[in-house]
Amino acid sequence: MPERKPSRTYDRREVGLLAGLRIRKKLMLLHTLFSVSLAALLVLALQPMLSRIVADAEYAAACTALERLRSTGAVAEALRSDGPARVDIAVGTVDTLSLPKDPVSVRAIADLPPGGFARLPAESGRTRAVARLDDARLAVSSVVIPDSRSAIARLNGLVLLVLLGAYLLIALALEVFVLPRAVYRPIRVLLSADAATRAGDEQHEVIPPERIPLDELGEIMRSHNETVTALRSNERQLAAALGEIERVAADLKTKNDLLEAARRNLADTDRLASLGMMSAGIAHEINTPLTVVSGLTQRLSEGATLSEPEAGLLRRVIARLERLAESLLDYARVRPAIASRTALEPLVHEAFTLVSLDRNADQGRLDAELVPGLAVNGDPDRLLQVLVNLARNGLDAMGPNGRLLVTGDRIRLEGADWVRLRVVDDGPGIDPAVLPTLFEPFVSTRLDAKGTGLGLAVAQAIVSEQGGTLVARNREDASGAMFEIILPEQHTPAEPKDAALEHARPDDAGPADTETPEPPPDTLPA
């Protein structure tokens, strides 16, 4: 079944009355209108001139008849004529003759001298003239020349026939010789090229130069070729750009995967770096207890018995070593995020114990002033890592006589209960130029054996994971810096979304430790 062409509708107010016609019909209509208009103009232009010539000839014949009447005095002699004119003469006075009553004619007749002639308006298609014979009498002659009037009618018909023949010849020449080559064929070529463009046929969508005329249609064809060429060029550039985008996207995906893996290891890297810096302090911390244990076990190996005070000392020393080892293991262990009720005061003291392992006692004093019973729903391991990082930074910034104070209280913000921890030192404060980027990875003023540049970035990520906020600013009342942690009292952490907090186990590791760790002890080893 042939495809039905969509009907075309036109708004005649916008595109004209001829918009719905094909070009051939438009040209035929325009030819016809032109020829008819030309014929009408010729007839309208020639008819008054020819009628004037005939009227002048009839007036001359009328004057000749009146001159005969005046010279002979006989009407019959005056009517004798050798020509084709038909002459009628009437003699009488103004009152008896049928004369025009208009003011111009009346004045012309009144002013007519004896022997003079005047022209009267035509009546019944006949030309009239009046002559004064004497003071009282007038003669009116009316003349018509039928042959002249017939000649005029034949001439008008001949003009129309000539114009019709010329129209037919012009239309035939246009339809046979001009329009097919100059209009219809270029239009078909252009339509065929447009159809090829829509179909994506690149072989036939460009019009060959030898088929492009030099007129306005040729300009349209050249514009079509330029448009198609530019379109194909843009398509090739777009395809190349898309290929480049795909290549860059694949490259970015690879880099993002590498970055994601690096971010996953940030927190663990910071934790391991902290353990490395604690190693020297650990050796010093366990040296004295091991000396006590070694001496007492030596006595036991020699067969001696321990007194009750000595046995109590051995138990306390062993308990201290156990608690120290447990704290280190808890700090180093990688666990998924948990939510348990965590008392903050023991957590702060445990952080002080861990920090003191790799910091000398003369670097500053560690104090805590927390509201009793302060606790939050959170992950104790990760909150401990935040406190260790902040306390270590504060100790490194202070002098030998400095004091690092951790305070804690409850506040109410926007209708909810929050816990606020402040870690305040009395060092020189934070460089204002560093403050805007302080929590970005590897932003540190001391990338040495005591600094990795990861601690604050990891701390902020952990606090955000716990639903809180970590901000840093310089103290206003004295020299030093203050880090403020604001945590919700009741919060259930979701699975961490930040890649820096997602702890991946090595492929060769054993089953994940899913046990909930016991909260830190209320008392720390002395």
Short mmCIF file of C-alpha atoms in Angstrom, two decimals:
data_model
loop_
_atom_site.label_atom_id
_atom_site.label_comp_id
_atom_site.label_asym_id
_atom_site.label_seq_id
_atom_site.Cartn_x
_atom_site.Cartn_y
_atom_site.Cartn_z
CA MET A 1 0.00 0.00 0.00
CA PRO A 2 1.62 3.33 -1.03
CA GLU A 3 2.53 5.69 1.74
CA ARG A 4 0.05 8.45 2.13
CA LYS A 5 1.54 11.90 1.92
CA PRO A 6 0.73 14.09 4.89
CA SER A 7 -1.76 16.81 4.14
CA ARG A 8 -0.32 20.31 4.14
CA THR A 9 -2.16 23.22 5.65
CA TYR A 10 -1.22 26.85 5.27
CA ASP A 11 -2.14 29.97 7.09
CA ARG A 12 -3.08 32.27 4.23
CA ARG A 13 -2.66 35.32 6.45
CA GLU A 14 1.02 34.46 6.81
CA VAL A 15 2.14 32.81 3.57
CA GLY A 16 -0.24 34.22 0.94
CA LEU A 17 -3.10 32.97 -1.20
CA LEU A 18 -0.89 30.94 -3.55
CA ALA A 19 0.87 28.93 -0.83
CA GLY A 20 -1.13 25.76 -1.49
CA LEU A 21 -0.44 25.66 -5.27
CA ARG A 22 2.38 23.87 -7.03
CA ILE A 23 4.91 25.99 -8.91
CA ARG A 24 3.52 25.07 -12.38
CA LYS A 25 0.00 26.09 -11.37
CA LYS A 26 1.29 29.29 -9.84
CA LEU A 27 3.15 30.18 -13.02
CA MET A 28 0.13 29.41 -15.23
CA LEU A 29 -2.09 31.52 -13.03
CA LEU A 30 0.43 34.34 -13.06
CA HIS A 31 0.82 34.10 -16.86
CA THR A 32 -2.93 34.32 -17.33
CA LEU A 33 -3.35 37.21 -14.93
CA PHE A 34 -0.49 39.06 -16.60
CA SER A 35 -1.89 38.57 -20.12
CA VAL A 36 -5.43 39.55 -19.12
CA SER A 37 -4.15 42.61 -17.31
CA LEU A 38 -2.02 43.60 -20.33
CA ALA A 39 -4.97 43.17 -22.70
CA ALA A 40 -7.20 45.25 -20.46
CA LEU A 41 -4.56 47.97 -20.23
CA LEU A 42 -4.11 48.06 -24.01
CA VAL A 43 -7.85 48.21 -24.66
CA LEU A 44 -8.32 50.91 -22.05
CA ALA A 45 -5.43 52.87 -23.50
CA LEU A 46 -6.39 52.52 -27.23
CA GLN A 47 -10.18 52.80 -26.96
CA PRO A 48 -10.37 56.51 -25.99
CA MET A 49 -7.83 57.47 -28.66
CA LEU A 50 -9.59 55.56 -31.43
CA SER A 51 -12.99 56.83 -30.32
CA ARG A 52 -11.58 60.37 -30.38
CA ILE A 53 -10.30 59.90 -33.94
CA VAL A 54 -13.70 58.65 -35.12
CA ALA A 55 -15.50 61.45 -33.30
CA ASP A 56 -13.22 64.04 -34.91
CA ALA A 57 -13.90 62.56 -38.35
CA GLU A 58 -17.65 62.63 -37.71
CA TYR A 59 -17.42 66.24 -36.47
CA ALA A 60 -15.55 67.23 -39.65
CA ALA A 61 -18.29 65.60 -41.74
CA ALA A 62 -20.97 67.44 -39.76
CA CYS A 63 -19.19 70.79 -40.29
CA THR A 64 -18.89 70.07 -44.03
CA ALA A 65 -22.64 69.41 -44.26
CA LEU A 66 -23.43 72.62 -42.39
CA GLU A 67 -21.06 74.60 -44.68
CA ARG A 68 -22.95 73.23 -47.72
CA LEU A 69 -26.25 74.19 -46.13
CA ARG A 70 -25.08 77.74 -45.52
CA SER A 71 -23.67 78.13 -49.06
CA THR A 72 -26.60 76.53 -50.92
CA GLY A 73 -29.44 77.23 -48.56
CA ALA A 74 -30.96 73.80 -49.31
CA VAL A 75 -31.01 70.97 -46.83
CA ALA A 76 -31.16 68.32 -49.52
CA GLU A 77 -28.06 69.69 -51.20
CA ALA A 78 -26.29 69.75 -47.87
CA LEU A 79 -27.09 66.07 -47.18
CA ARG A 80 -25.44 64.98 -50.41
CA SER A 81 -22.18 63.23 -49.57
CA ASP A 82 -19.81 60.90 -51.34
CA GLY A 83 -18.46 59.36 -48.15
CA PRO A 84 -19.78 56.61 -45.83
CA ALA A 85 -21.08 59.12 -43.27
CA ARG A 86 -24.77 59.21 -42.34
CA VAL A 87 -25.80 62.87 -41.88
CA ASP A 88 -29.01 64.39 -40.44
CA ILE A 89 -29.65 68.17 -40.43
CA ALA A 90 -32.25 70.11 -38.48
CA VAL A 91 -32.88 73.88 -38.96
CA GLY A 92 -34.71 76.06 -36.45
CA THR A 93 -34.36 78.42 -33.55
CA VAL A 94 -33.05 77.85 -30.08
CA ASP A 95 -36.51 77.05 -28.86
CA THR A 96 -37.48 74.66 -31.64
CA LEU A 97 -34.28 72.65 -31.86
CA SER A 98 -33.34 69.90 -29.38
CA LEU A 99 -30.24 71.52 -27.93
CA PRO A 100 -28.31 70.63 -24.75
CA LYS A 101 -29.29 72.57 -21.67
CA ASP A 102 -25.96 72.47 -19.81
CA PRO A 103 -24.42 75.90 -19.11
CA VAL A 104 -21.33 75.32 -21.25
CA SER A 105 -23.33 74.35 -24.35
CA VAL A 106 -25.88 77.14 -23.82
CA ARG A 107 -23.11 79.75 -23.55
CA ALA A 108 -21.25 78.34 -26.56
CA ILE A 109 -24.44 78.53 -28.68
CA ALA A 110 -25.26 82.03 -27.44
CA ASP A 111 -21.77 83.31 -28.25
CA LEU A 112 -21.77 81.68 -31.69
CA PRO A 113 -21.32 84.35 -34.45
CA PRO A 114 -23.10 84.09 -37.82
CA GLY A 115 -21.34 81.47 -39.95
CA GLY A 116 -19.55 80.03 -36.92
CA PHE A 117 -19.53 76.36 -35.83
CA ALA A 118 -19.61 74.72 -32.38
CA ARG A 119 -19.36 71.12 -31.17
CA LEU A 120 -22.22 69.68 -29.17
CA PRO A 121 -22.17 66.64 -26.86
CA ALA A 122 -22.84 63.34 -28.66
CA GLU A 123 -26.36 62.00 -28.55
CA SER A 124 -27.44 58.38 -29.24
CA GLY A 125 -23.91 57.53 -30.36
CA ARG A 126 -23.85 60.30 -33.00
CA THR A 127 -21.48 63.27 -33.18
CA ARG A 128 -23.23 66.67 -33.42
CA ALA A 129 -22.28 70.14 -34.59
CA VAL A 130 -24.23 73.45 -34.59
CA ALA A 131 -23.90 76.44 -36.97
CA ARG A 132 -25.57 79.89 -36.88
CA LEU A 133 -27.17 80.70 -40.22
CA ASP A 134 -28.38 84.19 -39.23
CA ASP A 135 -29.41 86.02 -36.10
CA ALA A 136 -32.47 83.84 -35.52
CA ARG A 137 -31.81 80.49 -37.15
CA LEU A 138 -29.53 77.65 -36.17
CA ALA A 139 -28.68 74.41 -37.95
CA VAL A 140 -27.76 71.19 -36.07
CA SER A 141 -26.00 68.37 -37.91
CA SER A 142 -25.62 64.84 -36.39
CA VAL A 143 -23.23 62.40 -38.08
CA VAL A 144 -22.24 58.77 -37.63
CA ILE A 145 -19.66 56.80 -39.67
CA PRO A 146 -20.54 53.09 -39.24
CA ASP A 147 -17.43 51.83 -41.04
CA SER A 148 -15.09 53.64 -38.66
CA ARG A 149 -16.87 52.31 -35.60
CA SER A 150 -16.75 48.77 -37.01
CA ALA A 151 -13.05 49.20 -37.68
CA ILE A 152 -12.49 50.13 -34.07
CA ALA A 153 -14.32 47.02 -32.86
CA ARG A 154 -12.28 44.83 -35.24
CA LEU A 155 -9.08 46.48 -34.04
CA ASN A 156 -9.94 45.73 -30.38
CA GLY A 157 -10.65 42.11 -31.26
CA LEU A 158 -7.41 41.87 -33.19
CA VAL A 159 -5.46 43.24 -30.21
CA LEU A 160 -7.06 40.64 -27.94
CA LEU A 161 -6.26 37.85 -30.39
CA VAL A 162 -2.66 39.01 -30.69
CA LEU A 163 -2.28 39.13 -26.92
CA LEU A 164 -3.85 35.69 -26.55
CA GLY A 165 -1.51 34.26 -29.17
CA ALA A 166 1.47 35.90 -27.52
CA TYR A 167 0.40 34.48 -24.16
CA LEU A 168 0.08 30.99 -25.62
CA LEU A 169 3.48 31.24 -27.27
CA ILE A 170 5.13 32.53 -24.11
CA ALA A 171 3.45 29.88 -21.94
CA LEU A 172 4.42 27.14 -24.40
CA ALA A 173 8.02 28.36 -24.52
CA LEU A 174 8.22 28.52 -20.73
CA GLU A 175 6.68 25.09 -20.21
CA VAL A 176 8.74 23.40 -22.92
CA PHE A 177 12.10 25.12 -22.93
CA VAL A 178 12.59 27.29 -19.82
CA LEU A 179 10.84 25.95 -16.73
CA PRO A 180 11.72 22.24 -17.03
CA ARG A 181 15.44 23.01 -17.27
CA ALA A 182 15.67 26.12 -15.08
CA VAL A 183 13.07 25.39 -12.38
CA TYR A 184 11.52 21.93 -12.26
CA ARG A 185 14.72 19.91 -12.73
CA PRO A 186 16.77 21.81 -10.08
CA ILE A 187 13.89 21.49 -7.64
CA ARG A 188 13.72 17.72 -8.20
CA VAL A 189 17.49 17.46 -7.74
CA LEU A 190 17.29 19.46 -4.49
CA LEU A 191 14.40 17.34 -3.18
CA SER A 192 16.28 14.15 -4.03
CA ALA A 193 19.35 15.41 -2.16
CA ASP A 194 17.21 16.34 0.85
CA ALA A 195 15.66 12.86 0.86
CA ALA A 196 19.14 11.33 0.75
CA THR A 197 20.18 13.54 3.68
CA ARG A 198 17.21 12.38 5.75
CA ALA A 199 17.96 8.75 4.88
CA GLY A 200 21.63 9.16 5.78
CA ASP A 201 22.79 8.39 2.22
CA GLU A 202 26.07 10.31 2.21
CA GLN A 203 26.82 9.24 -1.37
CA HIS A 204 23.86 11.16 -2.85
CA GLU A 205 23.15 13.91 -0.32
CA VAL A 206 25.61 16.38 -1.90
CA ILE A 207 24.53 17.87 -5.26
CA PRO A 208 27.24 17.62 -7.95
CA PRO A 209 28.58 21.04 -9.06
CA GLU A 210 27.69 20.39 -12.74
CA ARG A 211 24.01 20.12 -11.79
CA ILE A 212 23.94 23.43 -9.93
CA PRO A 213 22.68 26.41 -12.00
CA LEU A 214 23.95 29.96 -11.56
CA ASP A 215 20.64 31.48 -10.46
CA GLU A 216 18.90 31.71 -7.08
CA LEU A 217 18.08 27.99 -7.10
CA GLY A 218 21.79 27.37 -7.52
CA GLU A 219 22.45 29.47 -4.43
CA ILE A 220 19.96 27.33 -2.51
CA MET A 221 21.70 24.17 -3.76
CA ARG A 222 25.12 25.45 -2.77
CA SER A 223 23.74 26.40 0.64
CA HIS A 224 22.36 22.85 0.94
CA ASN A 225 25.77 21.38 0.12
CA GLU A 226 27.51 23.62 2.64
CA THR A 227 24.97 22.72 5.31
CA VAL A 228 25.31 18.99 4.69
CA THR A 229 29.10 19.21 4.64
CA ALA A 230 29.15 21.15 7.90
CA LEU A 231 26.66 18.68 9.43
CA ARG A 232 28.77 15.65 8.53
CA SER A 233 31.90 17.40 9.78
CA ASN A 234 30.18 18.16 13.08
CA GLU A 235 29.01 14.56 13.32
CA ARG A 236 32.57 13.29 12.85
CA GLN A 237 33.86 15.76 15.42
CA LEU A 238 31.09 14.73 17.81
CA ALA A 239 31.90 11.04 17.32
CA ALA A 240 35.57 11.78 17.97
CA ALA A 241 34.63 13.82 21.05
CA LEU A 242 32.39 11.02 22.33
CA GLY A 243 35.19 8.53 21.83
CA GLU A 244 37.54 10.81 23.72
CA ILE A 245 34.95 11.22 26.47
CA GLU A 246 34.58 7.45 26.75
CA ARG A 247 38.36 7.08 26.94
CA VAL A 248 38.62 9.81 29.57
CA ALA A 249 35.67 8.32 31.47
CA ALA A 250 37.38 4.93 31.54
CA ASP A 251 40.60 6.59 32.67
CA LEU A 252 38.73 8.55 35.35
CA LYS A 253 37.01 5.37 36.53
CA THR A 254 40.38 3.70 36.95
CA LYS A 255 41.73 6.71 38.81
CA ASN A 256 38.59 6.93 40.96
CA ASP A 257 38.97 3.26 41.86
CA LEU A 258 42.56 3.91 42.89
CA LEU A 259 41.53 7.01 44.82
CA GLU A 260 38.73 5.11 46.51
CA ALA A 261 41.16 2.41 47.58
CA ALA A 262 43.51 5.08 48.93
CA ARG A 263 40.67 6.77 50.80
CA ARG A 264 39.62 3.45 52.32
CA ASN A 265 43.09 3.11 53.76
CA LEU A 266 43.33 6.64 55.20
CA ALA A 267 41.94 5.82 58.61
CA ASP A 268 43.95 2.60 58.91
CA THR A 269 47.10 4.37 57.74
CA ASP A 270 46.63 7.03 60.42
CA ARG A 271 46.00 4.35 63.06
CA LEU A 272 49.12 2.37 62.07
CA ALA A 273 51.22 5.56 61.97
CA SER A 274 50.07 6.34 65.49
CA LEU A 275 50.98 2.83 66.66
CA GLY A 276 54.40 3.21 65.09
CA MET A 277 55.00 6.48 66.93
CA MET A 278 53.83 4.80 70.16
CA SER A 279 56.28 1.90 69.87
CA ALA A 280 59.16 3.61 71.69
CA GLY A 281 56.86 4.70 74.50
CA ILE A 282 55.44 1.18 74.75
CA ALA A 283 58.93 -0.25 75.27
CA HIS A 284 59.61 2.30 78.03
CA GLU A 285 56.16 1.79 79.60
CA ILE A 286 56.47 -2.00 79.96
CA ASN A 287 60.15 -2.00 80.92
CA THR A 288 59.58 -1.34 84.64
CA PRO A 289 56.68 -3.84 85.03
CA LEU A 290 58.72 -6.49 83.22
CA THR A 291 61.66 -5.86 85.56
CA VAL A 292 59.39 -6.47 88.55
CA VAL A 293 57.91 -9.59 86.98
CA SER A 294 61.37 -10.88 86.04
CA GLY A 295 62.71 -10.44 89.57
CA LEU A 296 59.73 -12.12 91.23
CA THR A 297 59.68 -15.01 88.77
CA GLN A 298 63.44 -15.46 89.32
CA ARG A 299 62.83 -15.90 93.05
CA LEU A 300 60.06 -18.39 92.30
CA SER A 301 62.35 -20.34 90.01
CA GLU A 302 64.91 -20.54 92.83
CA GLY A 303 62.33 -22.18 95.04
CA ALA A 304 61.54 -19.19 97.19
CA THR A 305 58.02 -18.23 98.11
CA LEU A 306 56.46 -14.83 97.68
CA SER A 307 55.00 -12.89 100.53
CA GLU A 308 51.46 -11.62 100.29
CA PRO A 309 52.58 -8.03 99.43
CA GLU A 310 54.92 -9.44 96.76
CA ALA A 311 52.17 -11.63 95.29
CA GLY A 312 49.80 -8.63 95.25
CA LEU A 313 52.46 -6.55 93.48
CA LEU A 314 52.90 -9.30 90.87
CA ARG A 315 49.15 -9.44 90.27
CA ARG A 316 48.90 -5.65 89.90
CA VAL A 317 51.86 -5.53 87.50
CA ILE A 318 50.44 -8.34 85.36
CA ALA A 319 47.00 -6.66 85.37
CA ARG A 320 48.64 -3.38 84.26
CA LEU A 321 50.40 -5.16 81.37
CA GLU A 322 47.12 -6.87 80.38
CA ARG A 323 45.17 -3.61 80.39
CA LEU A 324 47.90 -1.86 78.39
CA ALA A 325 47.96 -4.67 75.81
CA GLU A 326 44.16 -4.67 75.61
CA SER A 327 44.08 -0.91 75.00
CA LEU A 328 46.66 -1.20 72.23
CA LEU A 329 44.81 -4.10 70.61
CA ASP A 330 41.51 -2.24 70.75
CA TYR A 331 43.12 0.79 69.17
CA ALA A 332 44.79 -1.23 66.40
CA ARG A 333 41.84 -3.56 65.67
CA VAL A 334 39.79 -2.81 62.52
CA ARG A 335 36.07 -3.27 63.15
CA PRO A 336 32.88 -2.29 61.30
CA ALA A 337 31.00 0.70 62.64
CA ILE A 338 28.96 -0.07 65.74
CA ALA A 339 26.62 1.92 67.96
CA SER A 340 26.86 1.36 71.69
CA ARG A 341 26.35 3.50 74.75
CA THR A 342 29.80 4.94 75.34
CA ALA A 343 30.86 6.81 78.46
CA LEU A 344 33.09 9.70 77.40
CA GLU A 345 35.16 10.29 80.56
CA PRO A 346 36.83 6.83 80.53
CA LEU A 347 37.34 7.20 76.80
CA VAL A 348 39.16 10.51 77.31
CA HIS A 349 41.46 8.98 79.97
CA GLU A 350 42.20 5.99 77.74
CA ALA A 351 43.17 8.43 74.96
CA PHE A 352 45.50 10.19 77.44
CA THR A 353 47.12 6.83 78.25
CA LEU A 354 47.72 5.99 74.60
CA VAL A 355 49.07 9.45 73.81
CA SER A 356 51.47 9.33 76.75
CA LEU A 357 53.12 6.24 75.27
CA ASP A 358 54.84 8.25 72.50
CA ARG A 359 55.01 11.69 74.16
CA ASN A 360 57.34 12.65 77.00
CA ALA A 361 55.86 13.73 80.28
CA ASP A 362 57.53 17.12 80.04
CA GLN A 363 55.64 17.99 76.82
CA GLY A 364 52.60 19.13 78.77
CA ARG A 365 49.93 18.16 81.24
CA LEU A 366 46.75 16.32 80.24
CA ASP A 367 43.59 17.24 82.18
CA ALA A 368 39.93 16.43 81.76
CA GLU A 369 36.88 18.25 83.14
CA LEU A 370 33.73 16.46 82.02
CA VAL A 371 30.21 16.60 83.37
CA PRO A 372 29.60 13.33 85.28
CA GLY A 373 27.70 10.65 83.37
CA LEU A 374 28.37 12.16 79.94
CA ALA A 375 27.73 9.48 77.27
CA VAL A 376 26.73 9.17 73.64
CA ASN A 377 25.51 6.48 71.27
CA GLY A 378 28.53 5.89 69.06
CA ASP A 379 31.50 3.77 68.11
CA PRO A 380 34.01 3.84 71.01
CA ASP A 381 36.95 2.68 68.87
CA ARG A 382 36.54 5.46 66.32
CA LEU A 383 35.78 8.15 68.89
CA LEU A 384 38.95 7.05 70.72
CA GLN A 385 40.91 7.54 67.50
CA VAL A 386 39.54 11.10 67.21
CA LEU A 387 40.54 11.94 70.79
CA VAL A 388 44.04 10.45 70.34
CA ASN A 389 44.62 12.53 67.18
CA LEU A 390 43.43 15.78 68.78
CA ALA A 391 45.36 15.22 72.02
CA ARG A 392 48.58 14.38 70.17
CA ASN A 393 48.26 17.51 68.02
CA GLY A 394 47.70 19.67 71.08
CA LEU A 395 50.72 18.22 72.93
CA ASP A 396 52.96 18.72 69.90
CA ALA A 397 51.90 22.37 69.65
CA MET A 398 52.59 23.22 73.32
CA GLY A 399 55.78 23.86 75.22
CA PRO A 400 57.10 21.90 78.23
CA ASN A 401 54.86 23.75 80.70
CA GLY A 402 51.72 23.62 78.58
CA ARG A 403 48.37 22.23 79.56
CA LEU A 404 45.90 20.36 77.34
CA LEU A 405 42.37 20.40 78.72
CA VAL A 406 39.43 18.30 77.54
CA THR A 407 36.04 19.60 78.73
CA GLY A 408 32.63 18.13 78.15
CA ASP A 409 29.05 19.24 78.76
CA ARG A 410 25.51 18.90 77.43
CA ILE A 411 23.87 21.49 75.17
CA ARG A 412 20.52 21.75 73.43
CA LEU A 413 20.37 22.78 69.80
CA GLU A 414 17.28 22.95 67.59
CA GLY A 415 15.19 20.95 70.05
CA ALA A 416 17.69 18.06 70.37
CA ASP A 417 20.20 17.05 73.08
CA TRP A 418 23.87 17.18 72.11
CA VAL A 419 27.19 16.50 73.83
CA ARG A 420 30.03 18.97 73.36
CA LEU A 421 33.69 18.08 73.84
CA ARG A 422 36.38 20.75 73.66
CA VAL A 423 40.08 19.97 73.29
CA VAL A 424 41.92 23.17 74.28
CA ASP A 425 45.68 23.75 74.31
CA ASP A 426 47.77 26.79 75.22
CA GLY A 427 50.18 26.60 72.29
CA PRO A 428 50.72 29.29 69.64
CA GLY A 429 47.41 28.57 67.86
CA ILE A 430 46.65 27.69 64.23
CA ASP A 431 48.06 29.69 61.35
CA PRO A 432 45.07 31.57 59.79
CA ALA A 433 46.35 30.64 56.32
CA VAL A 434 46.00 26.93 57.20
CA LEU A 435 42.54 27.12 58.82
CA PRO A 436 40.44 26.94 55.57
CA THR A 437 42.14 23.67 54.53
CA LEU A 438 42.94 22.27 57.96
CA PHE A 439 40.80 19.14 57.58
CA GLU A 440 42.08 18.17 54.13
CA PRO A 441 44.40 15.11 53.92
CA PHE A 442 48.15 15.83 54.16
CA VAL A 443 47.60 19.43 55.26
CA SER A 444 50.05 19.67 58.13
CA THR A 445 52.71 22.05 59.39
CA ARG A 446 54.89 19.14 60.56
CA LEU A 447 55.19 16.30 58.07
CA ASP A 448 57.95 14.61 60.08
CA ALA A 449 58.31 11.65 62.40
CA LYS A 450 55.50 13.05 64.56
CA GLY A 451 52.99 14.01 61.86
CA THR A 452 51.33 12.31 58.86
CA GLY A 453 48.86 14.95 57.73
CA LEU A 454 45.99 12.42 57.98
CA GLY A 455 44.83 12.77 61.59
CA LEU A 456 42.47 15.73 61.28
CA ALA A 457 40.99 14.56 57.97
CA VAL A 458 40.23 11.14 59.47
CA ALA A 459 38.92 12.72 62.67
CA GLN A 460 36.46 14.91 60.81
CA ALA A 461 35.24 11.95 58.72
CA ILE A 462 34.69 9.85 61.88
CA VAL A 463 32.79 12.63 63.67
CA SER A 464 30.59 13.15 60.58
CA GLU A 465 29.92 9.41 60.49
CA GLN A 466 28.75 9.60 64.11
CA GLY A 467 26.28 12.35 63.14
CA GLY A 468 28.30 15.17 64.63
CA THR A 469 30.47 18.13 63.71
CA LEU A 470 34.15 18.92 64.25
CA VAL A 471 35.29 22.54 64.06
CA ALA A 472 38.62 24.22 64.78
CA ARG A 473 39.41 27.79 65.75
CA ASN A 474 41.92 29.78 67.75
CA ARG A 475 41.16 30.72 71.33
CA GLU A 476 39.96 34.26 72.01
CA ASP A 477 40.80 34.45 75.71
CA ALA A 478 44.43 33.30 75.40
CA SER A 479 47.00 31.86 73.06
CA GLY A 480 46.20 28.40 71.73
CA ALA A 481 43.79 26.40 69.61
CA MET A 482 40.45 24.80 70.39
CA PHE A 483 38.83 21.83 68.64
CA GLU A 484 35.13 21.41 69.36
CA ILE A 485 33.31 18.09 68.85
CA ILE A 486 29.50 18.20 68.92
CA LEU A 487 27.80 14.77 68.96
CA PRO A 488 24.12 13.81 69.32
CA GLU A 489 23.35 12.02 72.55
CA GLN A 490 21.12 9.53 70.76
CA HIS A 491 22.43 8.43 67.38
CA THR A 492 22.56 5.16 65.44
CA PRO A 493 25.37 5.37 62.90
CA ALA A 494 24.57 4.02 59.46
CA GLU A 495 27.04 2.05 57.42
CA PRO A 496 29.84 4.49 56.59
CA LYS A 497 29.39 6.21 53.25
CA ASP A 498 32.76 7.92 53.28
CA ALA A 499 35.29 5.69 51.59
CA ALA A 500 37.92 6.88 54.09
CA LEU A 501 36.01 5.06 56.85
CA GLU A 502 35.30 1.77 55.05
CA HIS A 503 37.79 -0.71 56.52
CA ALA A 504 38.44 -3.52 54.08
CA ARG A 505 39.89 -6.75 55.46
CA PRO A 506 42.84 -8.29 53.60
CA ASP A 507 42.02 -11.21 51.36
CA ASP A 508 44.04 -13.59 53.56
CA ALA A 509 42.43 -12.45 56.82
CA GLY A 510 40.26 -14.69 58.89
CA PRO A 511 36.57 -14.14 59.72
CA ALA A 512 35.64 -10.61 60.66
CA ASP A 513 35.40 -9.76 64.31
CA THR A 514 31.74 -8.96 64.78
CA GLU A 515 31.71 -8.94 68.57
CA THR A 516 30.72 -5.68 70.20
CA PRO A 517 33.72 -4.46 72.18
CA GLU A 518 33.37 -3.91 75.86
CA PRO A 519 33.24 -0.24 76.85
CA PRO A 520 36.53 1.15 78.17
CA PRO A 521 37.14 0.47 81.86
CA ASP A 522 36.14 3.13 84.30
CA THR A 523 39.69 3.27 85.63
CA LEU A 524 42.92 3.28 83.72
CA PRO A 525 46.25 1.81 84.85
CA ALA A 526 48.24 4.14 86.94
#
